[in-house]
Coordinates of C-alpha atoms and ligand atoms in Angstrom, one line a residue:
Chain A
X829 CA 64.2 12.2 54.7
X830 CA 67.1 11.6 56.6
X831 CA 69.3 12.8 54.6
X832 CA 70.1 16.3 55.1
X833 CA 70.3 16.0 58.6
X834 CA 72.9 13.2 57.7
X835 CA 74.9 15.2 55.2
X836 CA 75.4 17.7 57.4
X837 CA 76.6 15.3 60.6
X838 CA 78.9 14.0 59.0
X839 CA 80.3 17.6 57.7
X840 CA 80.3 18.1 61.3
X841 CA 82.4 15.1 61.8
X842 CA 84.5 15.3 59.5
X843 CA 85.1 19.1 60.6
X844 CA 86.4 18.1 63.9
X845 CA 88.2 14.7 62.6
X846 CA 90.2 17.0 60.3
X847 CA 93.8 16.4 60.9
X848 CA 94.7 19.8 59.4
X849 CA 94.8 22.0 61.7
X850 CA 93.5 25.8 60.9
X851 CA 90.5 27.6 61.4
X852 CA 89.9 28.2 58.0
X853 CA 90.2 24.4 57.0
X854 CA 87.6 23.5 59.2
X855 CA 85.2 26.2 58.5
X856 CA 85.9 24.8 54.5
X857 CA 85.1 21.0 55.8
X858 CA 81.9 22.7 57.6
X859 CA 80.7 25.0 54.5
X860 CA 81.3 22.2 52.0
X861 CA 78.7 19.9 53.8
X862 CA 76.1 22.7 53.4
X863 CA 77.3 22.9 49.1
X864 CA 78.3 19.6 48.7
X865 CA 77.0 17.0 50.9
X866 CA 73.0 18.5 51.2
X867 CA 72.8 19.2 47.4
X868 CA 73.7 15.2 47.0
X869 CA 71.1 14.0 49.5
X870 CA 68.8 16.3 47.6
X871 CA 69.3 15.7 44.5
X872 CA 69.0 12.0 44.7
X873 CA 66.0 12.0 46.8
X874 CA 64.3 13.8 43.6
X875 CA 65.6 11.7 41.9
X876 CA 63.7 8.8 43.0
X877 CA 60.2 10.5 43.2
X878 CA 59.4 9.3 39.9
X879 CA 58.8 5.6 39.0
X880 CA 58.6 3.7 42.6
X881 CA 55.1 4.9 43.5
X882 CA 53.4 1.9 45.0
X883 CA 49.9 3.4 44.1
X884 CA 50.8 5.1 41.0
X885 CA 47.6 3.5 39.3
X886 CA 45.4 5.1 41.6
X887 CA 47.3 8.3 41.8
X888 CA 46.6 8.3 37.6
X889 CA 43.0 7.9 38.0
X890 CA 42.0 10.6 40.8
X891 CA 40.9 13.9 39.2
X892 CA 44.4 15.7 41.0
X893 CA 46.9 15.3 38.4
X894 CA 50.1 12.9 39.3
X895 CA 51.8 15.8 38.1
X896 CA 50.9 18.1 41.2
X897 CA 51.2 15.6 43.3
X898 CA 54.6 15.0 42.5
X899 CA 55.5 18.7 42.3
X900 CA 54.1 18.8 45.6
X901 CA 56.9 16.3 46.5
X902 CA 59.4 18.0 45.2
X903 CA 58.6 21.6 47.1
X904 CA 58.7 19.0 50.3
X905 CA 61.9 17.0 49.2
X906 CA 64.0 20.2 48.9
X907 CA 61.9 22.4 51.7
X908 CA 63.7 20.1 53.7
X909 CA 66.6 20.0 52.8
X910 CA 66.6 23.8 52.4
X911 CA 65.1 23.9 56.2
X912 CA 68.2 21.6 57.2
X913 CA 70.5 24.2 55.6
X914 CA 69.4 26.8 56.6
X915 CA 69.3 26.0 60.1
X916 CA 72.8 24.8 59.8
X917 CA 74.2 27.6 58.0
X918 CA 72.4 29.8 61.1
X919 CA 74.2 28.0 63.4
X920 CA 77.4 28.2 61.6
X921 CA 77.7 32.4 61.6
X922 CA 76.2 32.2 65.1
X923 CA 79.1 30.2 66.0
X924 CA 81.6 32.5 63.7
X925 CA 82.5 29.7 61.5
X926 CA 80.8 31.0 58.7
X927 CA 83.3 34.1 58.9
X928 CA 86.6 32.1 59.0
X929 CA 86.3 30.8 55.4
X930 CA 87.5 33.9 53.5
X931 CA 85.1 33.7 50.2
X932 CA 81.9 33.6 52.5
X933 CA 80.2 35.8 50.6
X934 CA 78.6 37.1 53.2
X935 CA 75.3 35.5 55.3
X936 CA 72.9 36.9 52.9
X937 CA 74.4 36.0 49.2
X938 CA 76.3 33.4 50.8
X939 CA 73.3 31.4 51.3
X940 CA 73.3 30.8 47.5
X941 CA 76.2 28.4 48.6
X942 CA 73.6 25.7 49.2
X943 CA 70.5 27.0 47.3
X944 CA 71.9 26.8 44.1
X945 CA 73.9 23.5 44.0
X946 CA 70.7 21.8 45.7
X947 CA 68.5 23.2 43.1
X948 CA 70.2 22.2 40.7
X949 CA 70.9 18.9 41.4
X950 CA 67.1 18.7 42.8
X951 CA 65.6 19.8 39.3
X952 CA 68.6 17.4 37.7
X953 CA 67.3 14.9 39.7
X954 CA 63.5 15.2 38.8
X955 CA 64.1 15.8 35.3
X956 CA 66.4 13.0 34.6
X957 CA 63.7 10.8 37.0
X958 CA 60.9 11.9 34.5
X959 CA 62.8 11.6 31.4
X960 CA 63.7 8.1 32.3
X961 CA 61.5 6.7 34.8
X962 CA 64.0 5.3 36.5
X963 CA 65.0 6.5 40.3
X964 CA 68.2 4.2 39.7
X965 CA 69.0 5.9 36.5
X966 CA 68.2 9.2 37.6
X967 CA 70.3 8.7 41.0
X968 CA 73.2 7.5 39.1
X969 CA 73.5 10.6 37.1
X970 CA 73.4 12.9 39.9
X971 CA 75.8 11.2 41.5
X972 CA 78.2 11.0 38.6
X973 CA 78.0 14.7 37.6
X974 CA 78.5 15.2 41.5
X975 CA 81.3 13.0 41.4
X976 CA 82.8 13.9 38.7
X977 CA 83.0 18.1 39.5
X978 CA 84.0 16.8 43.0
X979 CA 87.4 14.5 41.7
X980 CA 88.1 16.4 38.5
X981 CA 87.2 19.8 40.2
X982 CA 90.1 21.2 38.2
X983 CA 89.8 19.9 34.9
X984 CA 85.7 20.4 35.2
X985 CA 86.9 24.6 35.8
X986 CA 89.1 24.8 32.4
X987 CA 86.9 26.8 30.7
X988 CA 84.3 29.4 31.4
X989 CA 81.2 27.0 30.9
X990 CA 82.6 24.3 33.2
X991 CA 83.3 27.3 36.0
X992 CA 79.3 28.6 35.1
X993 CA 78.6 25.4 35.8
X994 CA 80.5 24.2 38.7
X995 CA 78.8 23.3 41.8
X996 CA 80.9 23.9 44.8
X997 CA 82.1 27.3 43.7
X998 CA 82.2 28.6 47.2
X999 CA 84.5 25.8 48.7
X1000 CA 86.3 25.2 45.9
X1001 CA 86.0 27.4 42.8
X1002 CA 89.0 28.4 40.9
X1003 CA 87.7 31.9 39.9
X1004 CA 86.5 33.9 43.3
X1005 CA 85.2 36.5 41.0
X1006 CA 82.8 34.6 39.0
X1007 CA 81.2 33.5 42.1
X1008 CA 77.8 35.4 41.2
X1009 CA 77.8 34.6 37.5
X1010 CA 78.6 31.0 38.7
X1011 CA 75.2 30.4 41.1
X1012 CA 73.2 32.7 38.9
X1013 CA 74.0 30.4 36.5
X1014 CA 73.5 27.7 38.4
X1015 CA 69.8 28.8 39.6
X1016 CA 69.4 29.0 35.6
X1017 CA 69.8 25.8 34.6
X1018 CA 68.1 24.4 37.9
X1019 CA 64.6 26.5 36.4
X1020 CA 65.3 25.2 33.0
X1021 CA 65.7 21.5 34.6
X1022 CA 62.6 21.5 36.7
X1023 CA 60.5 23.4 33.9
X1024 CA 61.5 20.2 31.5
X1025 CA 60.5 17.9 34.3
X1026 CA 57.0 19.8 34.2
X1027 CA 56.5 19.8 30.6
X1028 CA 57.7 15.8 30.3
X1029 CA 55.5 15.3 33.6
X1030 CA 52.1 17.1 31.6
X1031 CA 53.4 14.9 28.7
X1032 CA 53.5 11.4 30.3
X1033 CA 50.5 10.0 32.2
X1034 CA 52.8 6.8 31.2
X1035 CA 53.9 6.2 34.8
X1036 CA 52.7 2.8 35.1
X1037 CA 55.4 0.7 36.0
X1038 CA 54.4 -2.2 33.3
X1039 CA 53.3 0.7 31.1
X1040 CA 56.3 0.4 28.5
X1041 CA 55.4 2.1 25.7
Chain B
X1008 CA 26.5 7.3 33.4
X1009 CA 26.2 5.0 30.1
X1010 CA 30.1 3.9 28.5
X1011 CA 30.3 4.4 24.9
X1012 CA 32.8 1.9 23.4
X1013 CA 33.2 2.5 19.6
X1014 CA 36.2 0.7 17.2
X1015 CA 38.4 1.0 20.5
X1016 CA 42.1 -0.9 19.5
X1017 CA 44.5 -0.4 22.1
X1018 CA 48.2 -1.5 20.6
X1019 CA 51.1 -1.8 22.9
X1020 CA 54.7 -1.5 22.1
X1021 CA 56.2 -4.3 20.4
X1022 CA 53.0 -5.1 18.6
X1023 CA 50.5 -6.6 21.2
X1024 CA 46.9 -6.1 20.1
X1025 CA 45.2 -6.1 23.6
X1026 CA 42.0 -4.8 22.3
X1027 CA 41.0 -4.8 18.9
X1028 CA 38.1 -3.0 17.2
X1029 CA 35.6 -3.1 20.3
X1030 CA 32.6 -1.7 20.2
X1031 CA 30.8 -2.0 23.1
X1032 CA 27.9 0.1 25.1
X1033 CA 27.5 -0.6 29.0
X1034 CA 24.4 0.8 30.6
X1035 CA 23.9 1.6 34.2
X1036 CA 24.0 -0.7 36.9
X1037 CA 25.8 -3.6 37.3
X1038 CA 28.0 -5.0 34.1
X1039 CA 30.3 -8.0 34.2
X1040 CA 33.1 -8.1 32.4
X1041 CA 34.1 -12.1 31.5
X1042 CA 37.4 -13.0 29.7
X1043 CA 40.4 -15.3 30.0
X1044 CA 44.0 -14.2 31.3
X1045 CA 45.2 -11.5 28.4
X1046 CA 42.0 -10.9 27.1
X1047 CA 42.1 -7.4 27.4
X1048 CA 40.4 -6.9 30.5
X1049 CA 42.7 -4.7 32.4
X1050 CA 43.7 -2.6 29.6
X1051 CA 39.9 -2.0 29.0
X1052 CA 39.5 -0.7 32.3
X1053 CA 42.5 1.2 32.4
X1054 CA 41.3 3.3 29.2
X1055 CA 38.3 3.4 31.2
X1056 CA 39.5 4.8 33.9
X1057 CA 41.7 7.3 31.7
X1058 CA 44.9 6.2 32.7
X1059 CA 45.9 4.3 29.3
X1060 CA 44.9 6.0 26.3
X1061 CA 44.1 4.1 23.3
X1062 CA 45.5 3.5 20.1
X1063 CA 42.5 3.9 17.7
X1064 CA 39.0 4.6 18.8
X1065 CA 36.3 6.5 21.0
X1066 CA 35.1 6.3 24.2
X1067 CA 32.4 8.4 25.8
X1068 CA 31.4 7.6 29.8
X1069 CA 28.3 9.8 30.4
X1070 CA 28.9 11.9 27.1
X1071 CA 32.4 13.0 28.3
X1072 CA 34.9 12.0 25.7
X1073 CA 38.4 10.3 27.1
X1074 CA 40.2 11.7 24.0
X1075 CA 40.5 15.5 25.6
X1076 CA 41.7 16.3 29.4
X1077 CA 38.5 18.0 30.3
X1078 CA 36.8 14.5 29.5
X1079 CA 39.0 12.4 31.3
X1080 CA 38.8 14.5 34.3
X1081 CA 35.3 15.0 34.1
X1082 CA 35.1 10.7 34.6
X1083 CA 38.0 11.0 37.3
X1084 CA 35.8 13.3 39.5
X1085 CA 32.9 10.5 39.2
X1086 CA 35.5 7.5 39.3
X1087 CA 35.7 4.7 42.0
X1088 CA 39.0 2.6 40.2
X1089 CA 40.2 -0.6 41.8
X1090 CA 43.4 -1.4 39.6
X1091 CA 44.0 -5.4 39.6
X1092 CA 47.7 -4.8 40.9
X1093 CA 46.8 -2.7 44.2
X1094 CA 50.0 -1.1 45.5
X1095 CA 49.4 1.1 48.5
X1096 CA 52.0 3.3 50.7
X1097 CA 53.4 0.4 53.4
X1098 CA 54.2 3.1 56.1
X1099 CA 50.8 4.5 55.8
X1100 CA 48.3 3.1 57.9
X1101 CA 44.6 2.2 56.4
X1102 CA 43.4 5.0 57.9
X1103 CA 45.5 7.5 56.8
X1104 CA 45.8 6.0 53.2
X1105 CA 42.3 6.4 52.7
X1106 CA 42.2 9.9 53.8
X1107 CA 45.0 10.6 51.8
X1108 CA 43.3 9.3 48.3
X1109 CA 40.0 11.2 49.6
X1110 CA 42.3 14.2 49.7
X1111 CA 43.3 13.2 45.9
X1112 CA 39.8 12.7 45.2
X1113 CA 39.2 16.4 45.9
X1114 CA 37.2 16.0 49.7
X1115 CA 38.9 19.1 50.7
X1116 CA 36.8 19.5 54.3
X1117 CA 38.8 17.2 57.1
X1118 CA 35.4 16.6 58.8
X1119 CA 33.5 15.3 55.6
X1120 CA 37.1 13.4 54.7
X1121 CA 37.0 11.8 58.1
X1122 CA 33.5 10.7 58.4
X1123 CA 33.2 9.3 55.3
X1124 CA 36.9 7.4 56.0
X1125 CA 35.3 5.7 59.3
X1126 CA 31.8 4.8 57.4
X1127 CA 34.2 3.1 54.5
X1128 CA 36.3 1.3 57.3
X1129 CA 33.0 0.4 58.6
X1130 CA 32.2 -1.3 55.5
X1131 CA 34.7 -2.9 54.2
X1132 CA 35.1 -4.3 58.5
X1133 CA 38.4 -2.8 59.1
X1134 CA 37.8 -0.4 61.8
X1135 CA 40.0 -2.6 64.3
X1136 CA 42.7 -2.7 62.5
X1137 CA 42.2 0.9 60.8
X1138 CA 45.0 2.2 63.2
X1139 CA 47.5 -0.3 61.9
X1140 CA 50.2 0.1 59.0
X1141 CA 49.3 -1.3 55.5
X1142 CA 52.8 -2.9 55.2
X1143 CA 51.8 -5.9 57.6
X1144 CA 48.2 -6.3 56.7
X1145 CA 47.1 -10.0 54.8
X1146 CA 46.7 -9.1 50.8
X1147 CA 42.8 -9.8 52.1
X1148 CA 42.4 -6.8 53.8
X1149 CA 44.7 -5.2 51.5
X1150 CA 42.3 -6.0 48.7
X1151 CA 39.7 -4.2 51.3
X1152 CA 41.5 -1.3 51.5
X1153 CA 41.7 -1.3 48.3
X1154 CA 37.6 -1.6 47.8
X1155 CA 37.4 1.3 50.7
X1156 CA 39.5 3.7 48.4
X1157 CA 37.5 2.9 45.2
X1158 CA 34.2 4.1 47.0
X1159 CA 35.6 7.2 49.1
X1160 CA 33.9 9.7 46.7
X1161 CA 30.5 7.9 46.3
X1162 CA 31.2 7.8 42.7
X1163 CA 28.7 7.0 39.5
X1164 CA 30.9 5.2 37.6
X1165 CA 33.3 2.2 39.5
X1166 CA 35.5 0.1 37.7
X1167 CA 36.8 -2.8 39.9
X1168 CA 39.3 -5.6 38.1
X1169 CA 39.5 -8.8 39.8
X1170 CA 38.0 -7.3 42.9
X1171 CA 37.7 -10.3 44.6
X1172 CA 40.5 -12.2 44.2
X1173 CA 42.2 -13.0 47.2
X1174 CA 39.2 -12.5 48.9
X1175 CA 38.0 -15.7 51.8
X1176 CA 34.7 -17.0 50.7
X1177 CA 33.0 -15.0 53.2
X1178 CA 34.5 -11.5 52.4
X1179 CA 33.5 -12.3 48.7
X1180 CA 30.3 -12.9 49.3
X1181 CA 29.7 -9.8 51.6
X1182 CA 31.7 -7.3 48.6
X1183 CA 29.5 -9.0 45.6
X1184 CA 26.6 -8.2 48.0
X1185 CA 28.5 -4.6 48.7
X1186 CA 29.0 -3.8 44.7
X1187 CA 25.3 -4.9 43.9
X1188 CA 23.4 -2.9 46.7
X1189 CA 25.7 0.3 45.8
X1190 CA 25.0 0.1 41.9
X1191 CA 21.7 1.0 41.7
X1192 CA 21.5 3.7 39.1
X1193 CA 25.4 4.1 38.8
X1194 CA 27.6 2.2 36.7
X1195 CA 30.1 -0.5 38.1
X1196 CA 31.9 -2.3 36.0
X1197 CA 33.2 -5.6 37.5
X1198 CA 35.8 -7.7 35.6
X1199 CA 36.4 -11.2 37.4
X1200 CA 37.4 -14.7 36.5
X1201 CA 34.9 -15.8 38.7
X1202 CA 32.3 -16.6 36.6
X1203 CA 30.0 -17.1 40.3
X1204 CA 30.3 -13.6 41.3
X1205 CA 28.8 -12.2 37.8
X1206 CA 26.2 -15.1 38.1
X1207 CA 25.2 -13.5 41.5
X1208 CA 25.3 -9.6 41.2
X1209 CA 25.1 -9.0 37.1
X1210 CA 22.1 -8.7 34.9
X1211 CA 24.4 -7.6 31.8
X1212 CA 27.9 -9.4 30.9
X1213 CA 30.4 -9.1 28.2
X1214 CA 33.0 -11.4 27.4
X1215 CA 36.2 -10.4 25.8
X1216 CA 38.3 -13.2 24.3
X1217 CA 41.7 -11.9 22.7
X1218 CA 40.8 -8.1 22.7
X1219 CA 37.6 -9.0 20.6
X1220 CA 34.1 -9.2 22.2
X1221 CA 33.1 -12.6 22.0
X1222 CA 29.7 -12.0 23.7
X1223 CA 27.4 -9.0 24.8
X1224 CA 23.9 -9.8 26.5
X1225 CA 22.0 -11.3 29.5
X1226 CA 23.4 -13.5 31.9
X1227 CA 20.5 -15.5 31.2
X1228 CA 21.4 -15.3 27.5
X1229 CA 24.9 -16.8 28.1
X1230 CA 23.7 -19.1 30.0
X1231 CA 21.4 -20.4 27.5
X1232 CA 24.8 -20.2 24.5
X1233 CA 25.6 -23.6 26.2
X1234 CA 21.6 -25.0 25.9
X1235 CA 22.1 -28.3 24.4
X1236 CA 25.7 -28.5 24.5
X1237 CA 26.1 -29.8 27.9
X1238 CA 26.6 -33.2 29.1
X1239 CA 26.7 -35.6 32.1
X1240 CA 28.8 -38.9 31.3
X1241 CA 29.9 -41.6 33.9
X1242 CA 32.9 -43.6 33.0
X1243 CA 35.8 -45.5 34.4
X1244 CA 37.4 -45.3 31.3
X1245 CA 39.7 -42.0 29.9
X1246 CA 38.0 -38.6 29.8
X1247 CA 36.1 -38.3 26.4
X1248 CA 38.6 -36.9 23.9
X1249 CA 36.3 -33.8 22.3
X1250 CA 34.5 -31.1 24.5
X1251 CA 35.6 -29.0 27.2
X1252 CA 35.7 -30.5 30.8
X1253 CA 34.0 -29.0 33.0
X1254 CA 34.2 -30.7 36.4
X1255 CA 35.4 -34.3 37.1
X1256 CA 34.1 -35.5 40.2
X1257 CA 34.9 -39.6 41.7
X1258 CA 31.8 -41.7 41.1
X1259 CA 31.3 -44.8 42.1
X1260 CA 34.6 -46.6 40.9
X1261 CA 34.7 -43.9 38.0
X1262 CA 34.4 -40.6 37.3
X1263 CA 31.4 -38.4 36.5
X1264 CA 32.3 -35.7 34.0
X1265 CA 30.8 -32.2 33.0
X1266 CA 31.9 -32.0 29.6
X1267 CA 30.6 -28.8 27.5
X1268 CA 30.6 -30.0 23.4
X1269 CA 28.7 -29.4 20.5
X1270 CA 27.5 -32.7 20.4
X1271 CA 27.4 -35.8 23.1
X1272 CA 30.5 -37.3 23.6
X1273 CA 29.9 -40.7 24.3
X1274 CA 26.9 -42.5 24.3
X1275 CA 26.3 -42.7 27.7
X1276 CA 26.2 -39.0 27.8
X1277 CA 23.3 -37.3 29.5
X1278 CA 22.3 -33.9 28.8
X1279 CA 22.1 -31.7 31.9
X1280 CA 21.1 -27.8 32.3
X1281 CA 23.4 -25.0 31.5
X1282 CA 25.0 -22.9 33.9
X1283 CA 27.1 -19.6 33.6
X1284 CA 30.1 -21.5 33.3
X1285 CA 29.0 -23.6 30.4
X1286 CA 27.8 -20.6 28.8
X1287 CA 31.3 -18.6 29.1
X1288 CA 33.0 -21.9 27.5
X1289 CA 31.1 -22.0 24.9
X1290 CA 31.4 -18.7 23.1
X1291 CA 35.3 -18.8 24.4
X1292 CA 36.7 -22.2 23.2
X1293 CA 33.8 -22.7 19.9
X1294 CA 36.3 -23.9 18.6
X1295 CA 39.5 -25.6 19.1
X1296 CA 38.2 -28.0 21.9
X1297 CA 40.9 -28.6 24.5
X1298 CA 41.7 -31.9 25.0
X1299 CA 41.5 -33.2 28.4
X1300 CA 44.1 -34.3 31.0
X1301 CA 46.2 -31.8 29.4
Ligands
LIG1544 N1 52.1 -2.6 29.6 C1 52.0 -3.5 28.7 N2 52.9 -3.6 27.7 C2 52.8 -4.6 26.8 N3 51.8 -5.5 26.7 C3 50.9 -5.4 27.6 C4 50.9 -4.5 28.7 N4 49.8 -4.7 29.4 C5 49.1 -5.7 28.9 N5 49.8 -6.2 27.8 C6 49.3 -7.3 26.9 O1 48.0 -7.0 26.5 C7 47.2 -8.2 26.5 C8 46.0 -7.9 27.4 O2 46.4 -7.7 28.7 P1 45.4 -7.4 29.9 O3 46.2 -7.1 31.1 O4 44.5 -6.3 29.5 O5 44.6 -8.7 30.1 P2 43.6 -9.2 31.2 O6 42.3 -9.6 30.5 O7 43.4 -8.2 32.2 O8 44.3 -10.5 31.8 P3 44.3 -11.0 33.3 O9 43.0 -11.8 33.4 O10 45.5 -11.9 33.3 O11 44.4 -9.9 34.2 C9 48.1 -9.3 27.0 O12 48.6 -10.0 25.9 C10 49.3 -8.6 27.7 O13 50.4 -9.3 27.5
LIG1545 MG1 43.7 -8.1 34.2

C-alpha cells in the first residue's frame, strides 16, 4: 500500500538531490519515478497476492471463487498505484516539469509512460505469483527483469524485440520513434500476462499452502 | 442434505494414500467423525467442502455431485467450513472479518450482513471484544471466530475439523451444546480427537483409521465393540504387557489400570463397562496391542 506514494517521494528526492544541474535532468529524475519506480512497487505488490493468504481455506470453500477475489485485488493493487500516478503526473505538468523532458509525449499519450510499464510488470507479477505460488519467487522475477533493463538498458535495446519490450522507453529509450510501438507493445504483453494468470487461476483451486501437488 | 461417499481414494503427491476406497453415507444431523492423527480426517473434509478434489471416486452432498463446478458450488452456497488450520486476516478485526466472509458467502444486503454479524458475535460471546484486531486475540477466541464464520450463512451442511481444540473446558462445552442445538435437520459433520465431545452431541460416528473406515454405526454400537474387552486391574507391579491402557490412576500403594484387551490380562483383572473410548480402541488398535510405558 505504501508503495507508490513511496516510489514517487523518493523520485522527488532524488529530483532535488540531483547534483546535475539542468532542468531537463531533473524533470528525467521526476518522470522516471512515475516509469520506473511505481511500476516496481506495483508489480511486486502483485506479485505477492498469491500464496500468503492467511485464510485461503476458507476463501476456497465460499461459493465466490478465490479467483474473483483475487482479481478483485489486483484491480485495487494497481488502481492505486495508477491513482498515485496519476495524481503525480498531474502535478508534474501543473508544475511545467512534465514539459522540460523533451520526449514527453505529451499529457495525454504520455501517460502511457506509467500505465504500461506498471501493467506490465503488474500482470508479470500476478502471473508469475500464480504460476508458482510463490510471492518470493514471483517478486524476485520482477525485480530481476526490472533490474536487469534498468543496468543493461543498452544491451537489453540491441534489437528490435528488446526495444518492443523495454520498460522505461520514455526516460530512457534508445529509439524516440518507436515510442508507440514500444507501450503498445508493452500493454500487449501485460493483457497476455494477466489473461494467463486467469486461465492458471480457473485452473488451480490448489492454493492451499500445504496443498503440494 | 445426506453425503454420498462411494470408492472415494484421495492420493497425494509422492504417494500418500490419505483416503483409500471409502464408501461412506452420512445422514442428517449430527455425524462424528473419529480417527487418529493422519487418518484422513482433514482431507475427507476438505473434499467435502470442495476444496481438494479427489483422486478416484464420487461424492454427492444432497444429490449435487463434487466432480463438476456447478456441484461444488451448489454445496459452497449451503456450506459452513471450519478448516483445522484457521488463518484469519491479523489487521482485520473480528467484526469486520466476519462481515467480510459474509460478503464471500454472497449476503449482499449491509443490513442483513450486519445483523446477522452481531447475533454470531453474540453467540460465539465475543461482542466485547468484537471491535478488537484478530492479530492479538488468544487462539481460543480465534478458534470462536473461527466457529462465527462457519455459521454466518445459516448453512445445511457444516463441516467443522477439530472444532474444539484449543477450546477452555467451558467454551467446549457451550460449542458441543452450540453444534447439537443448530443440527437439527441439517448436516454437521464434526471431526474431533475428543472422543467426549462425540459421546455428548453424536448419535452416528465413523471412524477412519489409515484412510480406511474402520467403523460406521451408533455411538452406542461402538461403545458396545469394547463389551467384554475391558478390564479393571490393581497392581503394584509393571503395567500388564498385552492390551491397550487406558487410564492409570495411583491406588492405594499401586496403580489401578483401564486396560482395553481381548482377553483379561492378569488374573486379578475385573471386567468393567465400556465407554466410547474403549470402543474407539478397539476397532483402531485390533491388532497390534501397544505395549505399555512406551
Ligand atoms: N497436502 C498434503 N500433501 C501430502 N500429503 C498430505 C497432505 N495433506 C495430508 N497429507 C497426508 O495425508 C494423510 C492424511 O492426512 P490428514 O490431514 O487428512 O489426516 P487427519 O486425520 O486430519 O490428521 P490429524 O488428526 O493430525 O489432523 C497423512 O499421512 C498426511 O501426511
Ligand atoms: Mg486433521
Amino acid at each position: 500500500m505504501l508503495g507508490p506514494p513511496l516510489a514517487v517521494a523518493l523520485g522527488v528526492a532524488a529530483a532535488v538531490a540531483s547534483p546535475v544541474a539542468g532542468d531537463a535532468t531533473t524533470a528525467r529524475i521526476l518522470l522516471g519515478a512515475l516509469e520506473m519506480a511505481v511500476p516496481l512497487t506495483a508489480g511486486v505488490a502483485c506479485a505477492s497476492l498469491i500464496g500468503r493468504d492467511p485464510a485461503v481455506e476458507i476463501q476456497l470453500a465460499v461459493p465466490t471463487p478465490y479467483r474473483e477475489t483475487l482479481l478483485r485485488r489486483t484491480v485495487v493493487t494497481l488502481g492505486w498505484a495508477a491513482l498515485v500516478a496519476a495524481v503525480t503526473a498531474g502535478a508534474l505538468i501543473a508544475t511545467g516539469w512534465w514539459a522540460r523532458w523533451p520526449d514527453n509525449h505529451g499529457p495525454l499519450t504520455g501517460q502511457l509512460t506509467w500505465v504500461a510499464p506498471t501493467l506490465a510488470l503488474g500482470g508479470l507479477g500476478l502471473a508469475a505469483a500464480a504460476l508458482t505460488r510463490s510471492p518470493a519467487a514471483a517478486g524476485a522475477l520482477v525485480t530481476t527483469v526490472w533490474a536487469v533493463q534498468q543496468f543493461f538498458a543498452g544491451a537489453a535495446q540491441q534489437h528490435l524485440p528488446g526495444r518492443l519490450l523495454y520498460l522505461f522507453a520514455t526516460t530512457r529509450g534508445a529509439d524516440p520513434e518507436a515510442w508507440t510501438a514500444n507501450r503498445l507493445t508493452l500493454l500487449a504483453t501485460a493483457a497476455a500476462l494477466l489473461t494467463l494468470a486467469v486461465v492458471v487461476l480457473g485452473r488451480s483451486e490448489r492454493l492451499i499452502r500445504s496443498e503440494d501437488e | 442434505m445426506t453425503i454420498e461417499i462411494t470408492a472415494l481414494t484421495k492420493t497425494y503427491r509422492g504417494g500418500v494414500a490419505a483416503l483409500d476406497g471409502l464408501d461412506l453415507t452420512v445422514p442428517t444431523g449430527m455425524f462424528g467423525l473419529l480417527g487418529a492423527n493422519g487418518a484422513g480426517k482433514t482431507t475427507l473434509m476438505r473434499i467435502l467442502a470442495g476444496i481438494v478434489r479427489p483422486t478416484a471416486g464420487r461424492v454427492t452432498v444432497g444429490g449435487h455431485d463434487l466432480a463438476t463446478g456447478a456441484g461444488r458450488h451448489a454445496v459452497q452456497q449451503s456450506l459452513g467450513y471450519l478448516p483445522q488450520d484457521l488463518g484469519v486476516y491479523p489487521d482485520l478485526t473480528a467484526r469486520q472479518f466476519l462481515d467480510y466472509v459474509a460478503l464471500l458467502k454472497g449476503m449482499d444486503d449491509p443490513a442483513v450482513r450486519r445483523r446477522r454479524v452481531g447475533e454470531l458475535l453474540e453467540v460465539v460471546a465475543l461482542t466485547a471484544q468484537a471491535g478488537r484486531r484478530l492479530r492479538g486475540f488468544s487462539g481460543g477466541m480465534r478458534q470462536r471466530v473461527g466457529i462465527a464464520q462457519a455459521l454466518l450463512a445459516d448453512p445445511q451442511l457444516l463441516i467443522v475439523d477439530e472444532p474444539t481444540a484449543g477450546l477452555d473446558p467451558e467454551e467446549r462445552i457451550r460449542f458441543r451444546t452450540l453444534l447439537s442445538q443448530f443440527a437439527g435437520d441439517r448436516t454437521v459433520v464434526l471431526s474431533t480427537h475428543i472422543v467426549e465431545d462425540i459421546a455428548q452431541t453424536c448419535r452416528e460416528v465413523a471412524v477412519l483409521a489409515q484412510g480406511r473406515l474402520a467403523f460406521r454405526g451408533t455411538v452406542d454400537d461402538l461403545t458396545q465393540r469394547a463389551a467384554g474387552q475391558v478390564w479393571s486391574l490393581v497392581t503394584s507391579g509393571p503395567p500388564p504387557s498385552e492390551g491397550t491402557v487406558v487410564s492409570a490412576l495411583p491406588h492405594e500403594g499401586g496403580m489401578r489400570y483401564r486396560i482395553v484387551a481381548p482377553t483379561a490380562p492378569g488374573a486379578e483383572a475385573t471386567p468393567v463397562d465400556p465407554g466410547l473410548e474403549d470402543g474407539y480402541l478397539a476397532v483402531t488398535v485390533p491388532d497390534e496391542r501397544r505395549p505399555v510405558g512406551r
